[in-house]
Each structure stands twice: as structure tokens, then as C-alpha cells.
PDB file of C-alpha atoms in Angstrom:
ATOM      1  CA  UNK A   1     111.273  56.077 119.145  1.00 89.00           C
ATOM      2  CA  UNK A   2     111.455  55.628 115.643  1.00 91.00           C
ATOM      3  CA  UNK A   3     108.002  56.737 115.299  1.00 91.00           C
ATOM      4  CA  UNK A   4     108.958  59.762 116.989  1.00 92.00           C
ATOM      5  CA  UNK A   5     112.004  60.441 115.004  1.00 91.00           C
ATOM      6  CA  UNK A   6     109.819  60.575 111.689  1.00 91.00           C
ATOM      7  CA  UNK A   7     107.460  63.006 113.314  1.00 91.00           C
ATOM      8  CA  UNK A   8     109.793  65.130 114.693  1.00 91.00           C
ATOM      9  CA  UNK A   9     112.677  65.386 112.743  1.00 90.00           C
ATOM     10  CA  UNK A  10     113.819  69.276 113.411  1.00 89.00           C
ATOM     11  CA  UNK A  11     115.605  69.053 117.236  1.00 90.00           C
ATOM     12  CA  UNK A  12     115.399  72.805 117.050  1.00 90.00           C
ATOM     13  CA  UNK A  13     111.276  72.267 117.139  1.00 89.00           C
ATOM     14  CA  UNK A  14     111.888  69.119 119.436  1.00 90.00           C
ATOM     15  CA  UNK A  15     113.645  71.470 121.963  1.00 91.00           C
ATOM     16  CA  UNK A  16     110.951  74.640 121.922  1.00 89.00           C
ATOM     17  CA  UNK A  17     108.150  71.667 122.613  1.00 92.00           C
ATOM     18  CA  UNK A  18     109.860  69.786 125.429  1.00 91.00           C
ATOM     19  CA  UNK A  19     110.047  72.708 127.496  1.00 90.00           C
ATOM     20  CA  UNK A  20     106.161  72.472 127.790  1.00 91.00           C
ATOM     21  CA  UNK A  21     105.219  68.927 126.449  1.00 92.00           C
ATOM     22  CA  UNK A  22     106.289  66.057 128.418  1.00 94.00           C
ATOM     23  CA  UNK A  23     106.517  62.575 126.808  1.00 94.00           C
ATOM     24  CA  UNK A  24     103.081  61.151 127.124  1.00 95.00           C
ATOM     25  CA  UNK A  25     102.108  64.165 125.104  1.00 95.00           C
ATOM     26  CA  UNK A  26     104.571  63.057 122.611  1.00 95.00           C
ATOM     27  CA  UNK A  27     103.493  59.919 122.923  1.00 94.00           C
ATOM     28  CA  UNK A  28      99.817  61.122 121.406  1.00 94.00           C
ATOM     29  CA  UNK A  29     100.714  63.330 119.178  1.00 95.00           C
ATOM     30  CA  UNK A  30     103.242  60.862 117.253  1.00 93.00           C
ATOM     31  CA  UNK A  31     100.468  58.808 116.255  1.00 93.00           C
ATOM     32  CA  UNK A  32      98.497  61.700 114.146  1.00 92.00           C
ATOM     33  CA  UNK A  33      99.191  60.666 110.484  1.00 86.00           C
ATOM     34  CA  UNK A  34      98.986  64.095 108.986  1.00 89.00           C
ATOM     35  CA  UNK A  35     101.874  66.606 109.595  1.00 90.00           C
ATOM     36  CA  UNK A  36     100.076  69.416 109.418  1.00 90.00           C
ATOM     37  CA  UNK A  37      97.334  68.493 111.922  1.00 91.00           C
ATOM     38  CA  UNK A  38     100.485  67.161 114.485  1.00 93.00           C
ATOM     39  CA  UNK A  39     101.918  70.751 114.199  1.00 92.00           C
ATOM     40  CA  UNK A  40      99.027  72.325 114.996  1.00 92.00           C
ATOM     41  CA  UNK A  41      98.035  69.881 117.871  1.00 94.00           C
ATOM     42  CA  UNK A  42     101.821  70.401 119.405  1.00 93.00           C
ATOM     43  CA  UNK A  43     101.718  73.988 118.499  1.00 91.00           C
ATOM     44  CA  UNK A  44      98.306  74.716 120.496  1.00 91.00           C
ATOM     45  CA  UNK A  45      99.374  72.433 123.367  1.00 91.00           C
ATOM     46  CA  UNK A  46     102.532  74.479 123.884  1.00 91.00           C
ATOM     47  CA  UNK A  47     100.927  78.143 123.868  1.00 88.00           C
ATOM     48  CA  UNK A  48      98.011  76.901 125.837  1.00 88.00           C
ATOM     49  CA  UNK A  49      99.877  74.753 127.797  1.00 90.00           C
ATOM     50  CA  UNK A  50      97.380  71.832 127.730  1.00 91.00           C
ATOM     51  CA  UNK A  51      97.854  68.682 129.795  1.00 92.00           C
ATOM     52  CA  UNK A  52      97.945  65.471 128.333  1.00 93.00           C
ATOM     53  CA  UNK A  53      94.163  64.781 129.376  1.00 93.00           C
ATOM     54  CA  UNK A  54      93.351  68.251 127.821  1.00 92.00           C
ATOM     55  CA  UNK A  55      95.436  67.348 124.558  1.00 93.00           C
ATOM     56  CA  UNK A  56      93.727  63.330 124.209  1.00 93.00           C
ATOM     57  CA  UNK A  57      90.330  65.536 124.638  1.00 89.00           C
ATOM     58  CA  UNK A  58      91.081  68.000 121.982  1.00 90.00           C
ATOM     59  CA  UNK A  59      92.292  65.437 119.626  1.00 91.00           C
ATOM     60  CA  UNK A  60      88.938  63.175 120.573  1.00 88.00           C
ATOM     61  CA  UNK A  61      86.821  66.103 119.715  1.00 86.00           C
ATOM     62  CA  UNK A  62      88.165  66.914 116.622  1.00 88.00           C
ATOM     63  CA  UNK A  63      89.423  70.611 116.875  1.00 89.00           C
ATOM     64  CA  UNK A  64      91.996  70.617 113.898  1.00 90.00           C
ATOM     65  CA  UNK A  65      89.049  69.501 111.634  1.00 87.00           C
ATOM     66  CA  UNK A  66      86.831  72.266 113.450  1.00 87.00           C
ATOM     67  CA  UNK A  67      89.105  74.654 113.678  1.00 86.00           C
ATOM     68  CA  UNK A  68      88.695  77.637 110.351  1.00 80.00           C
ATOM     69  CA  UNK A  69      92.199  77.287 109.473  1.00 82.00           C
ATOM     70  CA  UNK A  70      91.909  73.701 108.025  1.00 82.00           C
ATOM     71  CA  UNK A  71      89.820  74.320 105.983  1.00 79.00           C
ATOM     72  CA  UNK A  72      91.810  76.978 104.244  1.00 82.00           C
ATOM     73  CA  UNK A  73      95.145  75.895 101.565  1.00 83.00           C
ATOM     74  CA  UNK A  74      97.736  74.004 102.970  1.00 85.00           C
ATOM     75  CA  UNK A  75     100.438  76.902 102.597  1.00 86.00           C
ATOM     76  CA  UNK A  76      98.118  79.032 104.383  1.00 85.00           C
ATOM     77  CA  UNK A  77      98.029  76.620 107.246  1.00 86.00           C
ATOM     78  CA  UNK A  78     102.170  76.628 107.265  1.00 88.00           C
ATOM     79  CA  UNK A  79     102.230  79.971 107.414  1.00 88.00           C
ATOM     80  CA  UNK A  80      99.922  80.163 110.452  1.00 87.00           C
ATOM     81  CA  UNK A  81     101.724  77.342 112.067  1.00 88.00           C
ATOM     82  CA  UNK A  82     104.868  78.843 111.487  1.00 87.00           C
ATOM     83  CA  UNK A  83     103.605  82.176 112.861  1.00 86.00           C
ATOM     84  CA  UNK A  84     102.674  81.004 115.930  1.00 85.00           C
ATOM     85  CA  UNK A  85     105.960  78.759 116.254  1.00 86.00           C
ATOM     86  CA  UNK A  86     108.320  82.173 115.829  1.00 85.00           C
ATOM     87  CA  UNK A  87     106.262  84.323 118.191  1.00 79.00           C
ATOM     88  CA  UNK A  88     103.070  82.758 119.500  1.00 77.00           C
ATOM     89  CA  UNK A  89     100.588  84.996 117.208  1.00 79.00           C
ATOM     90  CA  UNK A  90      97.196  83.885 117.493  1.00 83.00           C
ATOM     91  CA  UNK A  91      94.750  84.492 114.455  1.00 84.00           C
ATOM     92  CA  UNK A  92      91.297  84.490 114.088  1.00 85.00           C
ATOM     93  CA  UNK A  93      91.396  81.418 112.043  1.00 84.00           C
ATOM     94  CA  UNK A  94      93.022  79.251 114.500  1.00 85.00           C
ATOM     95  CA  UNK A  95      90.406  80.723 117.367  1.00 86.00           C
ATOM     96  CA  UNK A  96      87.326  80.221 115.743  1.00 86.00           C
ATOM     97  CA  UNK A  97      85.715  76.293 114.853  1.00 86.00           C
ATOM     98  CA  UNK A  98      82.578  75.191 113.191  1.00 83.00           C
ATOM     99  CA  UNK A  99      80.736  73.618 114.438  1.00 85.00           C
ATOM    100  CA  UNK A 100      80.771  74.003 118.305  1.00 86.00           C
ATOM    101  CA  UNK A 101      79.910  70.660 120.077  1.00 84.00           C
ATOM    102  CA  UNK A 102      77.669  72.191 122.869  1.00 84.00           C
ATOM    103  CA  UNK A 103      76.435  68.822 123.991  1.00 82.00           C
ATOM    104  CA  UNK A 104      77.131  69.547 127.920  1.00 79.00           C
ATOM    105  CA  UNK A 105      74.455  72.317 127.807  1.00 82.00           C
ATOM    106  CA  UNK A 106      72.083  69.154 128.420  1.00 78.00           C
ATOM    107  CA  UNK A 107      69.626  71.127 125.669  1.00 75.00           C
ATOM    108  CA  UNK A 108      66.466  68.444 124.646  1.00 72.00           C
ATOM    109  CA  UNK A 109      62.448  69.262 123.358  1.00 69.00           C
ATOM    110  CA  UNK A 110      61.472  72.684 122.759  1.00 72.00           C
ATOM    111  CA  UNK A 111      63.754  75.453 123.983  1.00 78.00           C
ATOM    112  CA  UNK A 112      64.136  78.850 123.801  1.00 80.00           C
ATOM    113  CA  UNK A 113      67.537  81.088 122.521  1.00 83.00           C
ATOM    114  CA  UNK A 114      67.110  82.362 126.485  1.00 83.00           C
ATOM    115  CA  UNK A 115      67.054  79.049 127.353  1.00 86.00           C
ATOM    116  CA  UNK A 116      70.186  78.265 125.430  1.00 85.00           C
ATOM    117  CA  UNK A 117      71.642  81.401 126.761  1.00 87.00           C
ATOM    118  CA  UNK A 118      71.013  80.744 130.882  1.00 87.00           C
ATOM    119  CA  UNK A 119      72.176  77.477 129.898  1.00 87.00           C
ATOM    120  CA  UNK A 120      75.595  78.192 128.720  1.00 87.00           C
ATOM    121  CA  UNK A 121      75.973  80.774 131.887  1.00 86.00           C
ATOM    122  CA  UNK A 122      75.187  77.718 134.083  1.00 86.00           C
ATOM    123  CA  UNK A 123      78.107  76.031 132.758  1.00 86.00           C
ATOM    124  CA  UNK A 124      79.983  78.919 131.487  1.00 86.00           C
ATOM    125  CA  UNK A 125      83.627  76.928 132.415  1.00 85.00           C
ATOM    126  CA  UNK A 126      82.851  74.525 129.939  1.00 85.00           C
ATOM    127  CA  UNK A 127      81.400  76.679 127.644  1.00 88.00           C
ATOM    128  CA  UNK A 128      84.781  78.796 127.226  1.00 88.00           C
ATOM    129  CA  UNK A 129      86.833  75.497 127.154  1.00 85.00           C
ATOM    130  CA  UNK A 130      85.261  74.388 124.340  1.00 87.00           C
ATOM    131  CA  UNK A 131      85.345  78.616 122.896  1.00 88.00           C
ATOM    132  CA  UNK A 132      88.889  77.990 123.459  1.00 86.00           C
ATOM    133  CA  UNK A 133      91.527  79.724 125.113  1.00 87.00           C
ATOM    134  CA  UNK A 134      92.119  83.401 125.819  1.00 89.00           C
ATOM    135  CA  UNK A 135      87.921  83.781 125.687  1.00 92.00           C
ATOM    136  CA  UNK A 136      86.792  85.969 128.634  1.00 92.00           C
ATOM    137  CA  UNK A 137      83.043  86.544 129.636  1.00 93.00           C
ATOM    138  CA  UNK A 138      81.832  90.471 129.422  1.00 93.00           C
ATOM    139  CA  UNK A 139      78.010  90.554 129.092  1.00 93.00           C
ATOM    140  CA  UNK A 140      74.649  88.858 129.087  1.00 91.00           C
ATOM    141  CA  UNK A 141      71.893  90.636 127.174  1.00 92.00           C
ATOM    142  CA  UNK A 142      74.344  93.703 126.660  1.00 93.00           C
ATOM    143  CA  UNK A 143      71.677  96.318 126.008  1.00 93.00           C
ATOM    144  CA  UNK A 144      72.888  98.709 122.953  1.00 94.00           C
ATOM    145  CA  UNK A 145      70.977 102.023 122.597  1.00 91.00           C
ATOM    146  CA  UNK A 146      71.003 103.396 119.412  1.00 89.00           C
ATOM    147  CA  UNK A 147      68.470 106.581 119.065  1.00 87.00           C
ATOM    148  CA  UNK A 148      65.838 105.455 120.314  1.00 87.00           C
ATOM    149  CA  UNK A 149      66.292 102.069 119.916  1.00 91.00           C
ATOM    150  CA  UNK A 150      67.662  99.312 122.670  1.00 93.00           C
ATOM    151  CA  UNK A 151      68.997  96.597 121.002  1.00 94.00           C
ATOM    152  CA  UNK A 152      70.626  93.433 123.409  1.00 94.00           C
ATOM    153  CA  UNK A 153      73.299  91.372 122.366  1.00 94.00           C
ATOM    154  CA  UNK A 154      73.094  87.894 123.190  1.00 93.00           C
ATOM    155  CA  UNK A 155      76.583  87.317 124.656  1.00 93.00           C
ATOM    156  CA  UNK A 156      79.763  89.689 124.933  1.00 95.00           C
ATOM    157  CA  UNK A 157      83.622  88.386 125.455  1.00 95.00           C
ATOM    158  CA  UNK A 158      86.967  89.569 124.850  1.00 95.00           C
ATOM    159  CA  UNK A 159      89.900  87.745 123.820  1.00 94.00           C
ATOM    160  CA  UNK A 160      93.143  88.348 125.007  1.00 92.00           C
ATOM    161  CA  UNK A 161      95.229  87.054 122.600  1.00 90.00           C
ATOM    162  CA  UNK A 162      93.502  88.665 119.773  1.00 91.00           C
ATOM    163  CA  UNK A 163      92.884  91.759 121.567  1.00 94.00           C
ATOM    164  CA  UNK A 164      89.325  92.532 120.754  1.00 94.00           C
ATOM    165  CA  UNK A 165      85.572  92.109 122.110  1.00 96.00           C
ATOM    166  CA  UNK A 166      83.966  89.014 120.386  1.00 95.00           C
ATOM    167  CA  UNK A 167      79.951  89.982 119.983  1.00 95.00           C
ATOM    168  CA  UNK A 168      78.417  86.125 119.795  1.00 94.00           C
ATOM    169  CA  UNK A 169      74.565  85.895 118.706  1.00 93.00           C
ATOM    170  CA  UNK A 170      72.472  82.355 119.345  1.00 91.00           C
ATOM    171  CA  UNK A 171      70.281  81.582 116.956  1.00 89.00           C
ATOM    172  CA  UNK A 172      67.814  78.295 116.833  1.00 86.00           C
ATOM    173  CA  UNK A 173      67.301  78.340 113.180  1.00 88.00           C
ATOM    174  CA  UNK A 174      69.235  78.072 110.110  1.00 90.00           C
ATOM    175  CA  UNK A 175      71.299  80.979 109.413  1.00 89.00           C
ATOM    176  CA  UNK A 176      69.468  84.002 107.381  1.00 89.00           C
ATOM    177  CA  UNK A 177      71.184  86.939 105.450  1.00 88.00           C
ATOM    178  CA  UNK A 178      69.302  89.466 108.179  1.00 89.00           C
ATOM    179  CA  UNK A 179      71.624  87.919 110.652  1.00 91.00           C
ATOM    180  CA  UNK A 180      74.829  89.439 109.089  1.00 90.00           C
ATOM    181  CA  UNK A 181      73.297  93.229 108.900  1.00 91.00           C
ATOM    182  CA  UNK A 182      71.790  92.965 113.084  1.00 93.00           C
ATOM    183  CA  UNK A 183      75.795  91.712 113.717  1.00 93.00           C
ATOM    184  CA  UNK A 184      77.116  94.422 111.305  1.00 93.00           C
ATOM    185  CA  UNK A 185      74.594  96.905 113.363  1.00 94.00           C
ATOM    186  CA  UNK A 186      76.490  95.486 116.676  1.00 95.00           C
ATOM    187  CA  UNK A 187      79.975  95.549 115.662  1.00 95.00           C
ATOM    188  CA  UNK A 188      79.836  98.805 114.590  1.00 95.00           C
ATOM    189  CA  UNK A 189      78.048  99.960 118.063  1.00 95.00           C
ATOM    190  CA  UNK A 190      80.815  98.388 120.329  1.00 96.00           C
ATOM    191  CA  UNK A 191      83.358 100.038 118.146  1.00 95.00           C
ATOM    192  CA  UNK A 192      81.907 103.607 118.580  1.00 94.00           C
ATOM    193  CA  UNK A 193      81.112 103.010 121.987  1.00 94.00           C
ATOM    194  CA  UNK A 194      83.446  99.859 123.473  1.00 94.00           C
ATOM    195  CA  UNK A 195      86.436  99.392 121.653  1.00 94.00           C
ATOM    196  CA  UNK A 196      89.378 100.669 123.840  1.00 93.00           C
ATOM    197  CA  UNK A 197      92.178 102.639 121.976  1.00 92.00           C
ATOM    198  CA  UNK A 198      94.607  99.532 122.151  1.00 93.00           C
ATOM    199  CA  UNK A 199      92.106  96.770 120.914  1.00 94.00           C
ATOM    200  CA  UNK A 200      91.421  95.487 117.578  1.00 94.00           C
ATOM    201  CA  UNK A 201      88.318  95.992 115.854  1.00 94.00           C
ATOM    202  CA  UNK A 202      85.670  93.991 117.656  1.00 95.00           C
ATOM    203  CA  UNK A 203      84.562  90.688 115.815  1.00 94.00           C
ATOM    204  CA  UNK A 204      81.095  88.548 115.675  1.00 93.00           C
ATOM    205  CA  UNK A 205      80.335  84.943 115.584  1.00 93.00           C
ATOM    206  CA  UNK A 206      76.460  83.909 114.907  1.00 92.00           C
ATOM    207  CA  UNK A 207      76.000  80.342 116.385  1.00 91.00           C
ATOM    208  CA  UNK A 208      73.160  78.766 114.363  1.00 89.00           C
ATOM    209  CA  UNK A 209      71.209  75.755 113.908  1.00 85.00           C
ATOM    210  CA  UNK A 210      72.586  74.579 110.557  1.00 86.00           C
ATOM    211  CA  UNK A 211      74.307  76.808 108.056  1.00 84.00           C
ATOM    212  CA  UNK A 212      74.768  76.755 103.997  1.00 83.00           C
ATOM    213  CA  UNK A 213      78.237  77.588 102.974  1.00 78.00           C
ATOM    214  CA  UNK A 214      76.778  78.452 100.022  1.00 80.00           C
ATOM    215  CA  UNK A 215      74.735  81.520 101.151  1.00 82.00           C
ATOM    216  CA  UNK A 216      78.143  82.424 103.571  1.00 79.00           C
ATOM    217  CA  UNK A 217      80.001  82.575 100.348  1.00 80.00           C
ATOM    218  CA  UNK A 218      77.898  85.264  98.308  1.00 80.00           C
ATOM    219  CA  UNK A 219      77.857  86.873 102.022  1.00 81.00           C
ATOM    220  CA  UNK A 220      81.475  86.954 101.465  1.00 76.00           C
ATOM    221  CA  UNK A 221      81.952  86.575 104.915  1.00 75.00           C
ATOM    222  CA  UNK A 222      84.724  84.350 105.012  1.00 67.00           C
ATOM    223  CA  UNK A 223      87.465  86.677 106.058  1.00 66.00           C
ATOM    224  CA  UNK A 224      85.412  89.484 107.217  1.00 74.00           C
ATOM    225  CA  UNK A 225      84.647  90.579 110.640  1.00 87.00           C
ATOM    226  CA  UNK A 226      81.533  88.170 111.167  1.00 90.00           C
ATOM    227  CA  UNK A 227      81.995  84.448 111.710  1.00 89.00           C
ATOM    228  CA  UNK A 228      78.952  81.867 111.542  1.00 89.00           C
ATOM    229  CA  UNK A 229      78.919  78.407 112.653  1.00 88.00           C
ATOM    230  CA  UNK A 230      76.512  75.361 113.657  1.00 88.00           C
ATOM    231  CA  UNK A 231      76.420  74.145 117.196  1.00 85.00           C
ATOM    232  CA  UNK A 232      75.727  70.801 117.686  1.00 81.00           C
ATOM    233  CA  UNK A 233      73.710  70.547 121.570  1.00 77.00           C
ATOM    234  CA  UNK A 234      73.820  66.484 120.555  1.00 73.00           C
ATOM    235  CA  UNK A 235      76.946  65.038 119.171  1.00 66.00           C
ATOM    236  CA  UNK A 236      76.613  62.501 116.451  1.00 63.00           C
ATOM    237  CA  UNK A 237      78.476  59.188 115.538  1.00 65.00           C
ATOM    238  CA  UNK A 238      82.452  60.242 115.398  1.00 65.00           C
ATOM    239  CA  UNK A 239      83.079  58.818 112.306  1.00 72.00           C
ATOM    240  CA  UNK A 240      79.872  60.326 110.736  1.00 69.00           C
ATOM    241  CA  UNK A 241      81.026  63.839 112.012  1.00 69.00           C
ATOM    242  CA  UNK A 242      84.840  63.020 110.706  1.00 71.00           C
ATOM    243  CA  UNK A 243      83.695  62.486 107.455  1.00 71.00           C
ATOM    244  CA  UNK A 244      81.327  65.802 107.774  1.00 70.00           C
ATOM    245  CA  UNK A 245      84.502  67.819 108.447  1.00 72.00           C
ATOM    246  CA  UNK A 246      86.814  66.257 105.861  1.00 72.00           C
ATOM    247  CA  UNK A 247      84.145  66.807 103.423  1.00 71.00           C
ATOM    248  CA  UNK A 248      84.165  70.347 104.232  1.00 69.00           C
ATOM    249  CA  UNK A 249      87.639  70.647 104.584  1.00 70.00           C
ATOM    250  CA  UNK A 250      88.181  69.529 100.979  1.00 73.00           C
ATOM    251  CA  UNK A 251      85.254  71.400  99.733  1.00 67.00           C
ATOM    252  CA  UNK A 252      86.357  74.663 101.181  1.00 66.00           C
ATOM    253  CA  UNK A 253      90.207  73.680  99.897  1.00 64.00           C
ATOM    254  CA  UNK A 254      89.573  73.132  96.698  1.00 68.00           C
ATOM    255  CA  UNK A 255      87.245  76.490  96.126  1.00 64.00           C
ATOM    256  CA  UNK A 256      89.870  78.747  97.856  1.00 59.00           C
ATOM    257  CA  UNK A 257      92.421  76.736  95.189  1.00 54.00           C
ATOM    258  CA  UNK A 258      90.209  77.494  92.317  1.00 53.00           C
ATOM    259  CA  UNK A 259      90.082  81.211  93.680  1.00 54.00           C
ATOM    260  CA  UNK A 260      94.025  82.071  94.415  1.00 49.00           C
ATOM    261  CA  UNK A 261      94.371  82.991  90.484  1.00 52.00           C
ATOM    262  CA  UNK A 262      91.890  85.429  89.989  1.00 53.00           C
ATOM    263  CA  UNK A 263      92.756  87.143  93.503  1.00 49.00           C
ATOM    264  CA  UNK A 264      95.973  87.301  92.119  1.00 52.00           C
ATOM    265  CA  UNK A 265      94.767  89.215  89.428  1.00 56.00           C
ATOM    266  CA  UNK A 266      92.650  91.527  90.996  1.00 52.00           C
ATOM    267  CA  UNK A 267      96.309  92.450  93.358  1.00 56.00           C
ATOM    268  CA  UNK A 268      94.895  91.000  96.619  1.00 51.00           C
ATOM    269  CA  UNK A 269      96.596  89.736  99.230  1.00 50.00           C
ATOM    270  CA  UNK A 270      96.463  85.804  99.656  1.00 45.00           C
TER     271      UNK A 270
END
């Protein structure tokens, strides 16, 4: 109890939890060291109401450290916290993660992006549970005709909370700079021709064998419409994939630090 007092001292915050959370979720999430990875943990289980085997699952895999908003300065991670606290706003950054463990797909050898692809249809439950909530499944092969020109995207979903169609392409090797103009070709297709007049601009995520965040940096894709991350269709070692994550946590931290000034100066918004 006194454990619990330290990690949740506001009984305002205490109250709005307990109407979803019951004690053996409190009982988990006292236990997380960090205060900002507890608030998002108790955050996410109350808007997606998970149950306690859901939470000990999502904690076990790691989805703070995956998710794209830990990697980003702690302020910014209040302020998302905080926004989905007053009014349960879901942003892209606490949707998308990097990398996605697709282990279940039972992938081994030689295999084909089709392969991947009829895979993750087989199992599609457990390939949005580990998307995350809100992910609904549009398309296979959604065939794009532009001039005279088909085109097929790989996968097509829409989110709900987000409000927009989420193009996803599967790629088996490392991630190349022709990936982001065939996803900028999509996007821009499914917002001429998809997009509803209530929806959001649509958004892409390019799953690839290994990624350099180098290369996604002179992209400048971080922030933008297109998302890539690995997939991992093996998980490794826990600890060896902690320390991956925290690695890139503090990398990606400590660059976005080293950036804030000179956005300031140019009069963007941080």
C-alpha cells in the first residue's frame, strides 16, 4: 500500500483509473519504476480497457519502449499523457511501435512478402492485437489504378480513433529511399479517391526487415505522414531487445534535445 501511495499520489487520477482498473492491475503497474512509462501503461489500460492478462502481456512485450512516443522528449510524452487523461485523444505517436514482434506468424527459411502477407490474414486477430487497438482490416492487395497503371497495396486499415485509412507496405529487405516515394504515390491515391469527407488524411507505415534511423532522418520522416519500422518474425533474448530499445530511446532523445533550439528559431511548433 505504501508502494501504491508513491505511485499514485493524485486521488483525482486514482479515482478516473479505478473505474476501469481493478486492483490486480494496480498491483502490476505499481511495480514499473519509471513514472512516465506507469502513466502510460495505466493510461492505455483505461481507454482500451485491457484486462489484467492483456496489461502483464503488454508490459512483457515491451510496448512503452516500442511505442514512437518514448522515444520522443520527456515533456512531449506529458503532454501526450496528459492529453489522453483530459479527453482520451489518441495520437499517432502513441499508435504506432517499432519494431513489431510478429513472431506468431510462424515465418522460417525462404519466404515470400505474399507469404508474409497470407500469413498475417491467417492470423489476422493477433495480428491487430499486436497493431493495437482501434486498427480495422479494409483490403488485401488493394489494386490502385492510376492512368494506366495498377498499382496494389499490400494491406489497407482504418483506425477509428485516429480517424483515417492506414496504407501498410511489407517489405523483406532493409528499408530503401524508393519505399517512401511508392507510399507517397499511395497516400496521395487513397486521398483523391478514399478519404471520406470526415477522415483525416490517410497515413502509411512500411514494415521492413531492418531499418537505419539514419537514412529515416535525412528522409525527414519522423513526423510526416509515412511511418517505417522493423518487424521482428523471431523474438530475441528480452534483455538483449530491452537494451535495443533503451538505446534507441536515448539516441532518438537526445537528437530531438539537440534539435528543440534551432526549431525554435526557425518558429516551428515543438
Amino acid at each position: 500500500m505504501k508502494r501504491f501511495a508513491d505511485a499514485f499520489p493524485d486521488e483525482k487520477i486514482v479515482f478516473a483509473l479505478s473505474a476501469v482498473l481493478s486492483w490486480t492491475h494496480f498491483r502490476q503497474l505499481i511495480y514499473l519504476d519509471r513514472p512516465l512509462q506507469r502513466e502510460f501503461y495505466a493510461e492505455m489500460c483505461r481507454v482500451e480497457r485491457w484486462s489484467t492478462r492483456t496489461l502483464e502481456k503488454k508490459i512483457g512485450g515491451m510496448l512503452y519502449e516500442r511505442t514512437a512516443i518514448s522515444r520522443k522528449p520527456e515533456a512531449v510524452v506529458e503532454m501526450e499523457i496528459a492529453k489522453l487523461r483530459a479527453g482520451d485523444t489518441v495520437s499517432a505517436e502513441l499508435v504506432f511501435r517499432d519494431p513489431y514482434l510478429l513472431d506468431f506468424l510462424g515465418l522460417q527459411g525462404a519466404y515470400s512478402e505474399r507469404d508474409m502477407e497470407s500469413a498475417i490474414l491467417a492470423d489476422i486477430e493477433r495480428f491487430l492485437l499486436e497493431m493495437g487497438d482501434g486498427f480495422c482490416f479494409v483490403a488485401r492487395q488493394k489494386r490502385l489504378i492510376i492512368g494506366r497503371d495498377d498499382f496494389y497495396l499490400d494491406l489497407l486499415f482504418y483506425h477509428r480513433k485516429l480517424r483515417r485509412l492506414v496504407a501498410v507496405e511489407l517489405k523483406l529487405e532493409h528499408f530503401q529511399a524508393g519505399h517512401k516515394g511508392q507510399m507517397e504515390l499511395y497516400l496521395r491515391w487513397l486521398d483523391r479517391y478514399e478519404r471520406q469527407p470526415t477522415e483525416e488524411a490517410p497515413i502509411g507505415l512500411i514494415l521492413c526487415a531492418s531499418v537505419n534511423r539514419e537514412e529515416i532522418e535525412v528522409l525527414q520522416l519522423d513526423g510526416s505522414s509515412i511511418r517505417v519500422a522493423e518487424y521482428l518474425t523471431e523474438l530475441p533474448d528480452r534483455e538483449a531487445l530491452r537494451v535495443k530499445l533503451h538505446q534507441a530511446i536515448e539516441l532518438a532523445r537526445n537528437k530531438a534535445v539537440v534539435a528543440l533550439p534551432h526549431a525554435k528559431d526557425r518558429g516551428e511548433e515543438i
